[in-house]
Amino acid sequence: MSQNLLHRFWNIISSVSVRAKILGMALMLILLLGAGVTWQVLHSLTYIVQSQLENESITSARDLAARAADPILLNDLVRLQRLLVETQQNNPDVRYAFILDKNGDILVHTFGAGFPPDLLTANDAGSSEHHHTIILQTNNELIWDTAVPIFNERAGTVRLGLSDARLRNAVQSLTIQLALMIAFVSALGILVATFLTFLLTRPVRELVSATQAVAKGDFSPRLARWADDEFGDLAEAFNAMTTELGNTNEIRQEREELRRQLLEKVIATQEDERRRIARELHDSTSQNLTSLMVGLKNLQDSCSEPNIENQAESLRRVAAQTLEEVHDISMRLRPRILDDLGLAAAMEQLTREWQARHKLPVDLVIHIGQERLPGEIETAIYRIVQESLTNAARYSGARSVSVLVERRGEQVIAIVEDDGRGFAPSLSPNERHLGLAGMRERAELLDGKLTIESWPGAGTSIHVQIPISASSLEEIKGNL
Amino acid sequence: MRNILLFISLFLLSACMVTPNIQPSAKVDLTDLQPLPTPSISETPLRVAVAAVISPKGTVESYSGLVNYLGEKTGRPVELVQRRTYMEVNDLLETSEVDLAFVCTSAYIAGQRDFGMELLAAPQVDGGTVYYSYLIVPMESQVRSMAHLKGKVFALTDPISLTGRAYPTTLVTQLGATPETFFKRTFFTYSHDEAIYAVANGLADGAGVDSLIYDYALSRDPALSGKVKIIHISPSFGIPPVVVNPNLRPQIKIELQNLLLDMSNDPVGRDALTAIGVEKFVIINDSSYESVRSLLDGIPLLFGLP
């Protein structure tokens, strides 16, 4: 129960802002201290005042009794009355005083006309008593009533009542003064706490915004050291951390750049090498094979020996097949048409040959205009589509494939879709094997994006998007 | 958190500990004023006045035994009445407001002359019914006679006291002066014991006092004997008598007289007599006061006596 209450209390406290916490703390402290001090002061004061009243009541009554003895014995009522009047004049707290003779009848009193009937019997002192004090409650005040026997009660009894009204008023005005003081100090406390809160929360707010900037990759914000305290230390630690993070990030970016350049170089080198080999195969090997075939044809025609003629014919067919194969290899390594006529022609040739080889229908759509695209983009798109088609043929068991290459503004988009068995892209352990990683790397080298949409039984769709940078466009125009 | 709570509770507890426990024992309404009931007197008391020879409290202390004795013997309540001056007691006797009174010699002479104050008895002290006026000065004083008191402060007892005023005045008159010019200053103490204390404390340089009171006071307060000394003793005077008002019923007068004369035969009565320094009460004649009467006649203006 109390645990629960404490928990709820803690929830409330922890949910408010630091500003409210500090303000609340300051106010709570001031109010608690103020209330405590006021309580303590008032109680001590009341206690002192009350014992003071009691003492004063006894002293005054004793004094009056001593001075009243002779006038009573001499029956000097005028002097007796004057004694009472003087007593009351000298001490404003004296509410009343009266003197009884030894028979208990009132000799003189300070009430003027009439006498409160209950008062007479309210207090009494024995003849041997020093005094007898009681507290009386009247309509609006407390009275310390002291009875003192005069001359061992042989002359009578003095009764004197001291009111606490005046002293209670003093205590009340002190209470008001204390309350005003507390209010003033509270106001001051709020001001000070507000200032303190501002001092404390400003570095925290700055820290929060700097942290958010760092989260977004901006390592530049530096915090000022406002004060030489824990917050100052925190700011310095934060600054050291962002500097370190910034340096690390720079190194990482440099490495990334290096890797990228390396990859570019590898791919470029690979392309160049393929191009060289393909040209070599086409120019030299194909020419030689063609010459060989022409020689074999001549040999066949000029020879009448049927045995040799058959052999020459057979060799000529082998040479023709080899020529075909060389052409094929050359084509696959680097279609010359891509360099000479551009992406559209190369794509058409690629799909045509792929169709012929795999006996599968390919639906090719190309919208890239008459303008040539930058060489590296053409190569990348060509290679990605080539790899996709290879995959489709090799793994998917598709019945048809569609290829779309399109230029949309400053972007080139290529989509290869098949209706094969598909796969779960995230679950694919052999992505690297499938060559998908290579495809993605090619796209990303050119700041492009490659997405694979595939699901078991739902076919595969490969979507490539490569931006055409302004500088590369300029380059193209310059070449033309 | 727990410490803070503990601190607060301790704080409040300490505040509570000083809370005064005020429990009014009664409630009264001081604004409800009602006329006082007139004191009811069940029985007419025997009223006994004692002239202010000694202070009012001393009188009560000394005479309470006598008052109680009279009350017991007469079967009536007895009220002790005191007044500041001798003349006031005389007035009470004249208007029959008191029945019996212990008066000063000079007061008797004035009362007897003015309204026929009647002698009832006289106290016997040291075997006689006379007393004296002592002229006293502080112990260390160089004064040896009234003549040396010229220009000094002199304490008088009552305006019509024989020993405290009339006799010292006679002494001054014999020196060919009046007290007003002879002394630097005079003042009334209204009782003889106060006059003794005035001299003992140096308030006055001299005073004339009743020999009975002086002896009685010294026996009560032996320290006084080291502070004052007697430098002159007057001729003997008739002792202050016990009187009754002339209107008192003769039977009562006789009853009271017999009571007083019998006191020394009763153990309680003897104690009461000892308390006022008296051996016994005796019958006294007016002739015993002739010497005083002639002394007072010599200074009538002083007393303003008719």
Coordinates of C-alpha atoms in Angstrom, one line a residue, chain B residues 5 10 22 42 49 61 73 77 87 102 113 126 145 166 168 170-171 187 261 280 293 302 304-305:
Chain B
L5 CA 10.6 12.1 6.5
L10 CA 11.3 14.8 14.6
I22 CA -3.7 25.0 28.5
S42 CA -27.0 37.0 61.3
A49 CA -12.0 48.9 68.6
E61 CA -1.9 39.5 65.8
K73 CA -17.3 34.1 76.9
P77 CA -19.3 37.1 67.4
M87 CA -9.9 60.5 66.7
F102 CA -8.8 50.2 73.8
R113 CA -14.8 65.5 77.9
D126 CA 4.7 45.7 85.8
S145 CA 18.3 65.7 75.4
A166 CA 1.8 65.9 73.5
P168 CA 7.4 65.9 73.3
T170 CA 5.6 70.1 76.1
L171 CA 9.4 69.5 76.2
F187 CA 6.0 63.5 60.3
L261 CA -11.3 41.5 85.5
K280 CA -4.4 41.6 84.3
R293 CA -5.5 66.4 81.8
L302 CA -1.7 72.2 69.6
G304 CA -7.2 71.8 68.5
L305 CA -9.2 70.2 71.3

